[in-house]
Short mmCIF file of C-alpha atoms in Angstrom, two decimals:
data_model
loop_
_atom_site.label_atom_id
_atom_site.label_comp_id
_atom_site.label_asym_id
_atom_site.label_seq_id
_atom_site.Cartn_x
_atom_site.Cartn_y
_atom_site.Cartn_z
CA MET V 1 -27.03 8.20 -62.66
CA GLU V 2 -25.39 11.29 -61.19
CA LYS V 3 -28.78 12.30 -59.78
CA VAL V 4 -29.03 8.95 -58.02
CA TYR V 5 -25.58 9.44 -56.49
CA GLU V 6 -26.55 12.94 -55.37
CA ILE V 7 -29.76 11.69 -53.78
CA VAL V 8 -27.96 8.82 -52.04
CA THR V 9 -25.26 11.22 -50.79
CA LEU V 10 -27.86 13.64 -49.47
CA LEU V 11 -29.76 10.83 -47.78
CA LEU V 12 -26.57 9.56 -46.14
CA LEU V 13 -25.72 13.08 -44.95
CA LEU V 14 -29.23 13.46 -43.60
CA VAL V 15 -29.01 10.16 -41.74
CA TYR V 16 -25.57 11.15 -40.42
CA TRP V 17 -26.73 14.52 -39.08
CA LEU V 18 -29.97 13.11 -37.70
CA THR V 19 -27.96 10.43 -35.89
CA ILE V 20 -25.56 13.00 -34.44
CA ALA V 21 -28.45 15.25 -33.47
CA GLY V 22 -30.41 12.39 -31.93
CA VAL V 23 -27.50 11.17 -29.82
CA THR V 24 -26.70 14.77 -28.81
CA VAL V 25 -30.27 15.28 -27.60
CA ARG V 26 -30.09 11.98 -25.69
CA VAL V 27 -26.82 13.02 -24.00
CA VAL V 28 -28.22 16.44 -23.08
CA PHE V 29 -31.50 15.13 -21.68
CA LYS V 30 -29.88 12.42 -19.53
CA ARG V 31 -29.56 13.85 -16.04
CA ARG V 32 -25.95 13.21 -15.02
CA ALA V 33 -22.80 15.06 -13.99
CA LEU V 34 -22.15 17.93 -16.37
CA GLY V 35 -18.55 16.86 -16.93
CA VAL V 36 -19.69 13.43 -18.11
CA SER V 37 -22.08 14.95 -20.65
CA ILE V 38 -19.44 17.35 -21.96
CA ALA V 39 -16.87 14.56 -22.29
CA TRP V 40 -19.30 12.44 -24.32
CA LEU V 41 -20.22 15.36 -26.57
CA MET V 42 -16.53 15.99 -27.24
CA ILE V 43 -16.02 12.37 -28.27
CA ILE V 44 -19.14 12.39 -30.46
CA TYR V 45 -18.11 15.57 -32.30
CA ILE V 46 -14.38 14.85 -32.57
CA LEU V 47 -14.88 11.23 -33.69
CA PRO V 48 -18.49 11.25 -34.90
CA ILE V 49 -19.05 7.65 -36.03
CA VAL V 50 -16.78 6.08 -33.41
CA GLY V 51 -18.19 8.42 -30.76
CA VAL V 52 -21.81 7.54 -31.54
CA ILE V 53 -21.06 3.81 -31.45
CA ALA V 54 -19.09 4.19 -28.21
CA TYR V 55 -21.92 6.15 -26.60
CA LEU V 56 -24.54 3.59 -27.61
CA LEU V 57 -22.36 0.82 -26.13
CA PHE V 58 -20.96 2.52 -23.01
CA GLY V 59 -22.69 5.86 -22.53
CA GLU V 60 -25.60 4.83 -20.34
CA LEU V 61 -26.02 2.65 -17.29
CA ASN V 62 -27.82 -0.21 -19.01
CA LEU V 63 -27.73 -3.37 -16.90
CA GLY V 64 -29.83 -5.29 -19.41
CA LYS V 65 -33.58 -5.84 -19.37
CA THR V 66 -33.61 -9.08 -17.37
CA ARG V 67 -31.14 -7.97 -14.70
CA ALA V 68 -32.75 -4.53 -14.44
CA MET V 69 -36.19 -6.07 -13.90
CA ARG V 70 -34.78 -8.41 -11.25
CA ALA V 71 -33.01 -5.57 -9.46
CA LYS V 72 -36.16 -3.46 -9.41
CA ALA V 73 -38.25 -6.34 -8.05
CA MET V 74 -35.59 -7.28 -5.50
CA PHE V 75 -34.92 -3.90 -3.96
CA GLU V 76 -37.89 -3.66 -1.58
CA PRO V 77 -37.63 -7.24 -0.17
CA TYR V 78 -33.91 -6.71 0.48
CA ARG V 79 -34.56 -3.30 2.00
CA GLN V 80 -37.16 -4.79 4.33
CA TRP V 81 -34.72 -7.52 5.37
CA LEU V 82 -32.11 -4.88 6.18
CA LEU V 83 -34.64 -2.70 8.01
CA SER V 84 -35.56 -5.65 10.19
CA LEU V 85 -32.03 -5.52 11.61
CA GLN V 86 -32.87 -2.19 13.27
CA SER V 87 -34.45 -4.23 16.07
CA CYS V 88 -31.28 -6.28 16.52
CA PRO V 89 -29.59 -5.54 19.90
CA ALA V 90 -26.34 -5.01 17.97
CA HIS V 91 -27.86 -1.89 16.41
CA ARG V 92 -26.93 0.69 19.03
CA PRO V 93 -26.80 4.14 17.42
CA GLN V 94 -26.49 5.78 20.83
CA HIS V 95 -22.95 4.39 21.11
CA ILE V 96 -21.56 5.53 17.75
CA ASN V 97 -19.59 8.70 17.08
CA GLU V 98 -20.81 11.66 15.07
CA GLN V 99 -19.30 10.56 11.75
CA SER V 100 -20.95 7.17 12.11
CA HIS V 101 -24.23 8.75 13.13
CA HIS V 102 -24.62 10.82 9.97
CA VAL V 103 -23.49 8.02 7.65
CA ASN V 104 -25.81 5.61 9.43
CA ARG V 105 -28.79 7.92 8.94
CA LEU V 106 -27.99 8.32 5.26
CA CYS V 107 -27.63 4.58 4.63
CA HIS V 108 -30.72 3.79 6.67
CA ALA V 109 -32.80 6.27 4.68
CA ARG V 110 -31.58 5.22 1.23
CA ILE V 111 -30.98 1.47 1.54
CA GLY V 112 -32.03 0.39 5.01
CA VAL V 113 -28.61 -1.03 5.90
CA PRO V 114 -27.84 -0.57 9.62
CA GLU V 115 -24.62 -0.06 11.51
CA LEU V 116 -24.09 -3.01 13.86
CA THR V 117 -21.85 -3.37 16.90
CA GLY V 118 -20.32 -6.47 18.43
CA ASN V 119 -18.05 -7.35 15.50
CA GLN V 120 -14.52 -8.66 15.61
CA LEU V 121 -12.22 -7.32 12.90
CA ALA V 122 -8.74 -8.36 11.82
CA LEU V 123 -6.80 -6.35 9.24
CA GLN V 124 -4.74 -8.68 7.04
CA THR V 125 -1.99 -7.27 4.85
CA GLU V 126 0.20 -10.17 3.67
CA PRO V 127 -1.16 -11.88 0.51
CA ALA V 128 0.08 -15.36 1.43
CA ASP V 129 -1.44 -15.12 4.90
CA ILE V 130 -4.73 -13.82 3.48
CA LEU V 131 -5.08 -16.64 0.97
CA LYS V 132 -4.06 -19.30 3.49
CA SER V 133 -6.53 -17.90 6.03
CA ILE V 134 -9.39 -17.97 3.50
CA ALA V 135 -8.48 -21.52 2.46
CA LEU V 136 -8.37 -22.68 6.09
CA ASP V 137 -11.76 -21.18 6.91
CA ILE V 138 -13.25 -22.75 3.77
CA ARG V 139 -11.91 -26.16 4.77
CA GLN V 140 -13.52 -25.76 8.19
CA ALA V 141 -16.93 -24.78 6.75
CA GLN V 142 -19.91 -26.71 8.12
CA LYS V 143 -22.87 -25.07 6.37
CA SER V 144 -21.96 -22.95 3.32
CA VAL V 145 -19.30 -21.07 1.39
CA ASP V 146 -20.15 -18.06 -0.79
CA MET V 147 -17.63 -16.00 -2.74
CA VAL V 148 -17.77 -13.17 -5.23
CA PHE V 149 -14.60 -11.69 -6.76
CA TYR V 150 -13.69 -9.44 -9.64
CA ILE V 151 -10.48 -11.34 -10.44
CA TRP V 152 -9.53 -14.92 -9.64
CA HIS V 153 -6.17 -15.66 -11.19
CA PRO V 154 -4.69 -19.19 -11.04
CA GLY V 155 -1.31 -19.80 -9.49
CA GLY V 156 0.42 -19.94 -6.12
CA HIS V 157 -1.65 -19.71 -2.97
CA ALA V 158 -4.78 -18.85 -4.99
CA ASP V 159 -4.82 -22.49 -6.08
CA GLU V 160 -4.95 -23.51 -2.42
CA VAL V 161 -8.24 -21.60 -2.10
CA ALA V 162 -9.55 -23.25 -5.27
CA GLN V 163 -8.62 -26.70 -3.98
CA ALA V 164 -10.19 -25.94 -0.59
CA ALA V 165 -13.43 -24.97 -2.35
CA CYS V 166 -13.41 -28.24 -4.33
CA ASP V 167 -12.68 -30.37 -1.26
CA THR V 168 -15.40 -28.63 0.75
CA ALA V 169 -17.97 -29.13 -1.99
CA LYS V 170 -17.05 -32.82 -2.14
CA ARG V 171 -17.95 -33.05 1.57
CA GLY V 172 -21.47 -32.01 0.64
CA ILE V 173 -21.16 -28.40 1.81
CA PRO V 174 -22.86 -25.94 -0.62
CA VAL V 175 -20.18 -23.80 -2.30
CA ARG V 176 -21.23 -20.92 -4.55
CA ILE V 177 -18.71 -18.80 -6.43
CA MET V 178 -19.43 -15.80 -8.65
CA LEU V 179 -16.60 -14.29 -10.71
CA ASP V 180 -16.63 -11.35 -13.08
CA SER V 181 -16.38 -12.52 -16.66
CA ALA V 182 -13.86 -9.93 -17.84
CA GLY V 183 -11.76 -9.76 -14.70
CA SER V 184 -11.47 -13.55 -14.38
CA LYS V 185 -11.10 -14.46 -18.04
CA VAL V 186 -7.77 -16.24 -17.41
CA PHE V 187 -9.38 -18.30 -14.66
CA PHE V 188 -12.26 -19.37 -16.91
CA ARG V 189 -9.71 -20.66 -19.44
CA SER V 190 -7.85 -22.65 -16.79
CA LYS V 191 -8.46 -26.15 -15.41
CA TRP V 192 -10.29 -24.85 -12.36
CA PRO V 193 -13.84 -24.23 -13.68
CA HIS V 194 -14.15 -27.87 -14.79
CA ALA V 195 -12.56 -29.13 -11.56
CA MET V 196 -14.87 -27.02 -9.42
CA ARG V 197 -18.04 -28.02 -11.22
CA GLU V 198 -17.00 -31.67 -11.11
CA ALA V 199 -16.60 -31.29 -7.34
CA GLY V 200 -20.09 -29.80 -6.99
CA VAL V 201 -19.24 -26.10 -6.79
CA GLU V 202 -21.87 -23.74 -8.27
CA LEU V 203 -19.67 -21.47 -10.39
CA ILE V 204 -21.23 -18.45 -12.11
CA GLU V 205 -19.61 -16.24 -14.75
CA ALA V 206 -21.11 -12.84 -13.93
CA LEU V 207 -21.79 -10.20 -16.57
CA ALA V 208 -20.52 -12.38 -19.40
CA VAL V 209 -18.74 -10.49 -22.16
CA ASN V 210 -19.37 -11.31 -25.81
CA PRO V 211 -20.16 -9.24 -28.91
CA PHE V 212 -23.81 -10.36 -29.03
CA ARG V 213 -24.57 -9.00 -25.56
CA MET V 214 -23.40 -5.49 -26.38
CA PHE V 215 -26.75 -4.81 -28.06
CA PHE V 216 -28.62 -5.58 -24.82
CA ARG V 217 -26.54 -4.11 -22.00
CA ARG V 218 -23.48 -2.01 -21.27
CA LEU V 219 -20.45 -4.28 -21.52
CA ASP V 220 -18.10 -2.44 -19.17
CA ILE V 221 -20.24 -2.76 -16.03
CA ARG V 222 -18.13 -4.93 -13.78
CA GLN V 223 -18.73 -7.07 -10.70
CA HIS V 224 -15.96 -5.43 -8.68
CA ARG V 225 -16.77 -6.75 -5.20
CA LYS V 226 -14.37 -9.00 -3.28
CA VAL V 227 -16.19 -11.04 -0.63
CA ALA V 228 -15.84 -14.51 0.87
CA ILE V 229 -18.39 -15.74 3.44
CA ILE V 230 -18.14 -18.97 5.42
CA ASP V 231 -21.14 -20.41 7.30
CA ASN V 232 -22.74 -16.93 7.46
CA HIS V 233 -20.38 -16.49 10.42
CA ILE V 234 -17.00 -15.40 9.02
CA ALA V 235 -16.41 -13.03 6.10
CA TYR V 236 -13.54 -11.45 4.22
CA THR V 237 -13.70 -8.27 2.19
CA GLY V 238 -11.33 -5.53 1.09
CA SER V 239 -9.26 -4.55 -1.92
CA MET V 240 -7.58 -7.87 -2.73
CA ASN V 241 -8.68 -10.00 -5.63
CA LEU V 242 -8.25 -13.74 -5.29
CA VAL V 243 -4.73 -13.71 -6.72
CA ASP V 244 -1.24 -14.50 -5.54
CA PRO V 245 0.71 -11.32 -6.46
CA ARG V 246 3.77 -13.43 -7.33
CA PHE V 247 1.86 -14.90 -10.28
CA PHE V 248 -0.31 -11.93 -11.29
CA LYS V 249 0.54 -9.33 -13.97
CA GLN V 250 4.26 -9.90 -13.59
CA ASP V 251 4.92 -8.32 -17.00
CA ALA V 252 3.07 -5.05 -16.25
CA GLY V 253 6.18 -3.31 -14.91
CA VAL V 254 4.49 -2.00 -11.76
CA GLY V 255 5.71 -4.50 -9.18
CA GLN V 256 3.54 -6.75 -7.06
CA TRP V 257 0.07 -5.55 -6.09
CA VAL V 258 -0.25 -4.37 -2.48
CA ASP V 259 -3.63 -5.02 -0.84
CA VAL V 260 -5.55 -5.58 2.38
CA MET V 261 -8.46 -7.73 3.47
CA VAL V 262 -10.57 -7.52 6.61
CA ARG V 263 -11.63 -10.73 8.35
CA VAL V 264 -14.99 -10.08 9.99
CA SER V 265 -17.00 -12.11 12.47
CA GLY V 266 -20.16 -10.93 14.19
CA PRO V 267 -23.55 -9.53 13.18
CA THR V 268 -22.20 -7.69 10.11
CA VAL V 269 -21.46 -11.01 8.37
CA PRO V 270 -25.14 -11.71 7.49
CA VAL V 271 -25.29 -8.21 5.98
CA LEU V 272 -22.38 -9.16 3.73
CA SER V 273 -24.25 -12.40 2.98
CA SER V 274 -27.23 -10.32 1.87
CA VAL V 275 -24.95 -8.44 -0.54
CA PHE V 276 -23.82 -11.76 -2.01
CA ALA V 277 -27.47 -12.88 -2.17
CA TRP V 278 -28.30 -9.69 -4.08
CA ASP V 279 -25.55 -10.38 -6.63
CA TRP V 280 -26.58 -14.02 -6.95
CA GLU V 281 -30.22 -13.12 -7.59
CA VAL V 282 -29.36 -10.39 -10.10
CA GLU V 283 -27.34 -12.93 -12.06
CA THR V 284 -29.46 -16.10 -11.63
CA GLY V 285 -32.93 -14.97 -10.58
CA LEU V 286 -32.74 -17.24 -7.49
CA ARG V 287 -33.51 -15.64 -4.12
CA ASP V 288 -31.73 -16.90 -1.01
CA LEU V 289 -31.67 -14.22 1.68
CA PRO V 290 -29.51 -15.20 4.66
CA SER V 291 -30.77 -15.82 8.16
CA SER V 292 -30.69 -12.83 10.49
CA PRO V 293 -27.59 -12.35 12.63
CA GLU V 294 -27.32 -13.66 16.15
CA CYS V 295 -27.18 -10.33 17.90
CA LEU V 296 -25.80 -11.45 21.25
CA LEU V 297 -23.44 -8.87 22.67
CA ILE V 298 -20.56 -9.63 25.01
CA GLU V 299 -20.44 -6.42 26.98
CA ASP V 300 -16.89 -6.81 28.24
CA HIS V 301 -15.44 -7.66 24.83
CA GLN V 302 -13.07 -5.01 23.49
CA HIS V 303 -15.17 -4.70 20.31
CA ALA V 304 -18.59 -4.87 21.95
CA ASN V 305 -19.56 -1.25 21.26
CA HIS V 306 -17.70 -0.68 18.00
CA ALA V 307 -19.77 -0.43 14.87
CA VAL V 308 -19.40 -1.61 11.27
CA GLN V 309 -21.61 -0.69 8.35
CA ALA V 310 -21.44 -2.62 5.06
CA ILE V 311 -22.45 -0.34 2.20
CA PRO V 312 -23.04 -1.85 -1.26
CA SER V 313 -23.34 0.19 -4.42
CA GLY V 314 -23.95 -0.48 -8.09
CA PRO V 315 -26.72 -0.85 -10.66
CA GLY V 316 -30.13 -1.38 -9.08
CA LEU V 317 -29.07 0.25 -5.80
CA PRO V 318 -29.53 3.95 -4.92
CA GLU V 319 -27.28 6.04 -7.14
CA GLY V 320 -24.22 7.77 -5.74
CA MET V 321 -24.26 6.08 -2.31
CA ILE V 322 -20.51 5.67 -1.93
CA GLN V 323 -19.80 9.20 -3.11
CA GLN V 324 -22.28 10.55 -0.56
CA VAL V 325 -20.67 8.52 2.24
CA LEU V 326 -17.18 9.70 1.25
CA THR V 327 -18.35 13.31 1.03
CA LEU V 328 -19.97 13.11 4.47
CA ALA V 329 -16.84 11.63 6.02
CA ILE V 330 -14.59 14.26 4.43
CA HIS V 331 -16.79 17.20 5.47
CA GLN V 332 -16.91 15.97 9.07
CA ALA V 333 -13.14 15.65 9.44
CA GLU V 334 -11.68 18.00 12.04
CA LYS V 335 -7.98 17.09 12.08
CA SER V 336 -6.84 14.73 9.37
CA ILE V 337 -7.79 12.66 6.33
CA VAL V 338 -5.56 9.99 4.80
CA ILE V 339 -6.65 8.25 1.61
CA THR V 340 -5.03 5.41 -0.31
CA THR V 341 -6.22 4.62 -3.81
CA PRO V 342 -4.63 3.08 -6.90
CA TYR V 343 -6.71 5.20 -9.28
CA LEU V 344 -7.06 8.89 -8.46
CA VAL V 345 -9.60 10.39 -10.86
CA PRO V 346 -12.01 12.11 -8.45
CA SER V 347 -15.41 13.44 -9.38
CA GLU V 348 -15.91 17.19 -9.26
CA GLY V 349 -17.84 16.85 -5.99
CA LEU V 350 -15.10 14.84 -4.26
CA MET V 351 -12.44 17.18 -5.61
CA VAL V 352 -14.19 20.18 -4.06
CA SER V 353 -14.74 18.31 -0.78
CA LEU V 354 -11.04 17.44 -0.48
CA GLN V 355 -9.93 20.97 -1.36
CA THR V 356 -12.42 22.49 1.08
CA ALA V 357 -11.24 20.21 3.89
CA ALA V 358 -7.60 21.18 3.31
CA GLN V 359 -8.43 24.88 3.06
CA ARG V 360 -10.23 24.84 6.42
CA GLY V 361 -7.12 23.46 8.10
CA VAL V 362 -7.60 19.69 7.92
CA SER V 363 -4.42 17.75 7.09
CA VAL V 364 -5.27 15.87 3.87
CA THR V 365 -2.87 13.20 2.59
CA LEU V 366 -3.27 11.12 -0.57
CA ILE V 367 -1.14 8.00 -1.12
CA ILE V 368 -1.13 6.64 -4.67
CA PRO V 369 1.15 4.21 -6.54
CA GLU V 370 4.28 5.54 -8.21
CA LYS V 371 3.56 3.31 -11.22
CA ASN V 372 0.10 2.49 -12.52
CA ASP V 373 -1.16 -0.36 -14.68
CA SER V 374 -3.47 2.02 -16.59
CA LEU V 375 -1.71 4.60 -18.76
CA MET V 376 -4.87 6.68 -19.25
CA VAL V 377 -5.60 6.79 -15.51
CA GLU V 378 -1.95 7.66 -14.78
CA TRP V 379 -2.08 10.74 -17.02
CA ALA V 380 -5.57 11.72 -15.87
CA SER V 381 -4.47 11.48 -12.22
CA ARG V 382 -1.52 13.78 -12.85
CA SER V 383 -3.89 16.43 -14.20
CA PHE V 384 -5.36 16.84 -10.70
CA PHE V 385 -2.08 17.18 -8.82
CA GLU V 386 -1.58 20.92 -9.20
CA ASP V 387 -5.08 21.86 -8.01
CA LEU V 388 -4.87 19.45 -5.10
CA MET V 389 -1.46 20.67 -3.96
CA SER V 390 -2.41 24.34 -4.33
CA ALA V 391 -5.19 23.69 -1.78
CA GLY V 392 -2.62 22.30 0.67
CA ILE V 393 -3.15 18.60 0.03
CA GLU V 394 -0.07 16.40 0.28
CA ILE V 395 0.38 13.70 -2.37
CA TYR V 396 2.71 10.76 -1.85
CA ARG V 397 3.70 8.21 -4.49
CA PHE V 398 4.22 4.70 -3.14
CA GLY V 399 7.27 2.91 -4.56
CA GLY V 400 6.82 -0.57 -3.10
CA GLY V 401 4.59 -1.96 -5.86
CA LEU V 402 1.16 -1.17 -7.21
CA LEU V 403 -0.62 0.15 -4.13
CA HIS V 404 -4.12 -1.29 -4.62
CA THR V 405 -5.48 -0.68 -1.11
CA LYS V 406 -8.62 1.46 -1.03
CA SER V 407 -8.92 3.10 2.40
CA VAL V 408 -9.91 6.34 4.09
CA LEU V 409 -8.96 7.31 7.66
CA VAL V 410 -10.68 10.31 9.24
CA ASP V 411 -9.26 11.90 12.41
CA GLU V 412 -7.55 8.55 13.17
CA GLN V 413 -10.82 7.23 14.61
CA TYR V 414 -13.19 6.52 11.73
CA CYS V 415 -12.26 4.61 8.60
CA LEU V 416 -13.54 3.16 5.35
CA VAL V 417 -12.08 0.05 3.70
CA GLY V 418 -13.34 -1.74 0.62
CA THR V 419 -13.30 -2.09 -3.14
CA VAL V 420 -13.97 1.51 -4.18
CA ASN V 421 -11.39 3.47 -6.16
CA LEU V 422 -11.55 7.26 -6.37
CA ASP V 423 -12.70 7.20 -9.98
CA MET V 424 -15.99 7.48 -11.81
CA ARG V 425 -16.24 3.77 -12.56
CA SER V 426 -16.23 2.83 -8.87
CA LEU V 427 -18.37 5.75 -7.78
CA TRP V 428 -21.12 5.40 -10.40
CA LEU V 429 -20.86 2.23 -12.45
CA ASN V 430 -19.52 -0.98 -10.92
CA PHE V 431 -20.83 -3.28 -8.21
CA GLU V 432 -18.78 -2.19 -5.18
CA LEU V 433 -18.65 -2.62 -1.40
CA THR V 434 -17.28 -0.46 1.41
CA LEU V 435 -17.06 -1.07 5.15
CA THR V 436 -17.26 1.95 7.42
CA VAL V 437 -15.70 1.20 10.79
CA ASP V 438 -16.12 3.04 14.10
CA ASP V 439 -13.53 1.11 16.08
CA PRO V 440 -10.50 2.91 17.59
CA GLU V 441 -8.35 -0.22 17.66
CA PHE V 442 -9.06 -1.18 14.07
CA CYS V 443 -8.55 2.41 12.89
CA ALA V 444 -5.23 2.40 14.74
CA SER V 445 -4.18 -0.58 12.63
CA ILE V 446 -5.20 1.33 9.49
CA ASN V 447 -3.18 4.30 10.73
CA ALA V 448 -0.13 2.08 11.28
CA LEU V 449 -0.57 0.65 7.78
CA HIS V 450 -0.68 4.15 6.29
CA ARG V 451 2.54 5.03 8.10
CA HIS V 452 4.10 1.88 6.68
CA TYR V 453 3.04 2.98 3.18
CA LEU V 454 4.35 6.52 3.73
CA ALA V 455 7.74 5.14 4.73
CA GLN V 456 7.97 3.66 1.22
CA SER V 457 6.62 6.75 -0.53
CA THR V 458 7.98 9.99 -1.92
CA ARG V 459 6.15 13.26 -1.41
CA ILE V 460 5.47 15.29 -4.55
CA SER V 461 6.86 18.79 -4.12
CA ALA V 462 4.76 21.56 -5.66
CA ASP V 463 7.93 23.33 -6.86
CA ALA V 464 9.37 20.15 -8.38
CA TRP V 465 6.03 19.39 -10.02
CA GLN V 466 6.10 22.77 -11.76
CA GLN V 467 9.45 21.77 -13.30
CA ARG V 468 8.13 18.65 -15.03
CA PRO V 469 8.65 18.46 -18.80
CA VAL V 470 6.55 20.96 -20.74
CA TYR V 471 5.12 18.29 -23.05
CA HIS V 472 3.54 16.53 -20.05
CA LYS V 473 1.04 19.32 -19.53
CA PRO V 474 -0.94 19.00 -22.79
CA ILE V 475 -1.04 15.22 -22.37
CA GLU V 476 -2.40 15.62 -18.85
CA GLN V 477 -4.94 18.16 -20.05
CA PHE V 478 -6.08 15.87 -22.86
CA PHE V 479 -6.79 13.00 -20.46
CA TYR V 480 -8.30 15.42 -17.92
CA MET V 481 -11.02 16.28 -20.43
CA PHE V 482 -12.03 12.61 -20.56
CA SER V 483 -11.52 11.88 -16.84
CA PRO V 484 -15.30 11.81 -16.15
CA LEU V 485 -15.46 8.66 -18.30
CA LEU V 486 -12.49 6.79 -16.79
#
């Protein structure tokens, strides 16, 4: 009997080591950022069984067989649709500045998405006004309403948007809504899904989360976009989920969430519609590309020559797009860079780009929340402070709530606004969307917003930071080692 136990033990040890070796080989042979591979190997060797299971569930960008096949089949038709916009009169590369020019060339080469002029943009910063504006535009819809959001949380003015969607669908207007399963789990347990479907709304739970699905795709891929499109004529996008901050995460101890949305009208709206169509087809298999934009320019309009580029990223789209765009913008800065982000866990490439910009004399300012809703991200963020400040970068901590705005302003004349956080999840994993804007007036409004944030922020002093409690440093270093996975 002892022999049997010995044989069984040896077999189990053999299986154990073969499993560890097999996963190690898989990690090593996957071409990805070196820091990501090292972080996974640390987890696998420190917590072997847990680490192996975690890697198999979350270690690779696995969208699932069906969605991956759809995305592969979809890419070329969508690319051709976007390339067709190059002939649109609103595509006027001769009028855009140098930052726009290089980003436009990159996006054209990799995706086909053009930069289009003739848009009208309105920066909206008050949550109640944003939600009321969306609800009003939905109620006035004549042809269609399409929305995709990471979080829809019931309560307050968010319910006005839900009711507007129901009332519009009852009028016979097609209303399609896609919400992330994990982000909107409270919504899917509320009264609204039944009410919407009863009214005729097509409501989709994107990337559904349940234990069975973990064997077929990575569970933590999230639909992180925030877009509302009315009649293929008006669109909203930005950092704000469809929530009323007065009713959202009130027990988190971070204050109300602070966000922005951009109301867009003009030829860029159909491009945003194509992003929604992409998401809808990935999830349902149904193709419904929007009609091309009406590219009629009003030459004397104040926005006639100002360009907007809508850049989507995520599984099925060219890898690393947003990081490349951010890197380009940072390297082309001559005077100043101001960035707001709730989650500061930059990739090695972005870290070097920011440090290089500061060291060549560019004023680089980061504005982040004083309190964060993610403890791991909070500690990981702190681990970057010393290196950033030693390069001459100024870091401000916003005290007026959880600053959730994701924005970049370069030289006060070129800006990026969207859903992308400065962390690995946004840069490499989730479905995201960023607008790049070459519009002096709009960038001036972003600049004014940043000044408003700075007035409520406290600058971190390098000397004071060195005096922080000694026990903070090993905690920061621990989370720094795993920052490539956050």
